[in-house]
C-alpha positions as a printed Julia matrix, in Angstrom:
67×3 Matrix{Float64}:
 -58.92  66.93  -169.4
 -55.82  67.9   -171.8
 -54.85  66.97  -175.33
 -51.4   67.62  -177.61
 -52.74  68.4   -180.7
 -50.1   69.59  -183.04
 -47.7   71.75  -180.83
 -50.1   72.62  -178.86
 -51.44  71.26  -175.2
 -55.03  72.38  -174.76
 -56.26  71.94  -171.57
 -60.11  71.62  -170.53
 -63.04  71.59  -167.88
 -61.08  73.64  -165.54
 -62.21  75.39  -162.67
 -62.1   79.51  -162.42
 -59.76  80.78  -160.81
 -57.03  78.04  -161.44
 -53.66  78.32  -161.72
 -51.15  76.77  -164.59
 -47.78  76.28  -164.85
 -46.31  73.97  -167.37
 -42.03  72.74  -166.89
 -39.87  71.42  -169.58
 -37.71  68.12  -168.06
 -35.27  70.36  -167.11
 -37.68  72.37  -164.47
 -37.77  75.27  -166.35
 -41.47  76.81  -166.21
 -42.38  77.34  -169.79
 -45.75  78.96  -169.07
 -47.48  79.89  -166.14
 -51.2   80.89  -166.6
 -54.1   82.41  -164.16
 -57.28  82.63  -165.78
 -61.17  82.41  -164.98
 -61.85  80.66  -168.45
 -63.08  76.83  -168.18
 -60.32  76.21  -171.17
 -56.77  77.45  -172.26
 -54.25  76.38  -175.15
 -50.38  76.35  -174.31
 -47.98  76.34  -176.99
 -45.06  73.77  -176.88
 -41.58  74.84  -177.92
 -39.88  71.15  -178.61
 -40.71  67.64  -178.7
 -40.0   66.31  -175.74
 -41.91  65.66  -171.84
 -43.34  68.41  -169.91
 -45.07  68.17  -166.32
 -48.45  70.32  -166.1
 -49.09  71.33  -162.6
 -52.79  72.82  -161.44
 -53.98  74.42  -158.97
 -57.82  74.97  -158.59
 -59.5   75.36  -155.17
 -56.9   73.92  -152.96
 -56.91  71.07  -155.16
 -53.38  70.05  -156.85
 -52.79  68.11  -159.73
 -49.73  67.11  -161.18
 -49.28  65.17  -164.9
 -46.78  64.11  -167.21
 -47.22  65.52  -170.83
 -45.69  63.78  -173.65
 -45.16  65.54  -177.21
């Protein structure tokens, strides 16, 4: 699960070992994250629509993020 709270996109219940990256609408990765916590908080630079990609355990997710 993920929430914008503020400036910030907090993302939860993930799996260890998963792998972030987050892309402004131009493609340009704005952060790219590996971590073994269940939780992690991203900054956002702008208003504006990002696309949150994860990967966790061959699995592959892909959303659209609206601040």
């Amino acid at each position: 699960t993920w929430g914008v709270i503020g400036n910030r996109l907090t993302i939860t219940d993930l799996d260890e070992n998963s792998d972030l990256k987050l892309f402004d609408s131009k493609g340009r990765i704005i952060a790219a994250n590996s971590h073994t916590a269940n939780s992690e908080s991203i900054p956002l630079p702008t208003k504006g629509i990002f696309i949150l990609k994860i990967n966790s355990d061959g699995t592959r997710e892909t959303t659209k993020v609206i601040n």
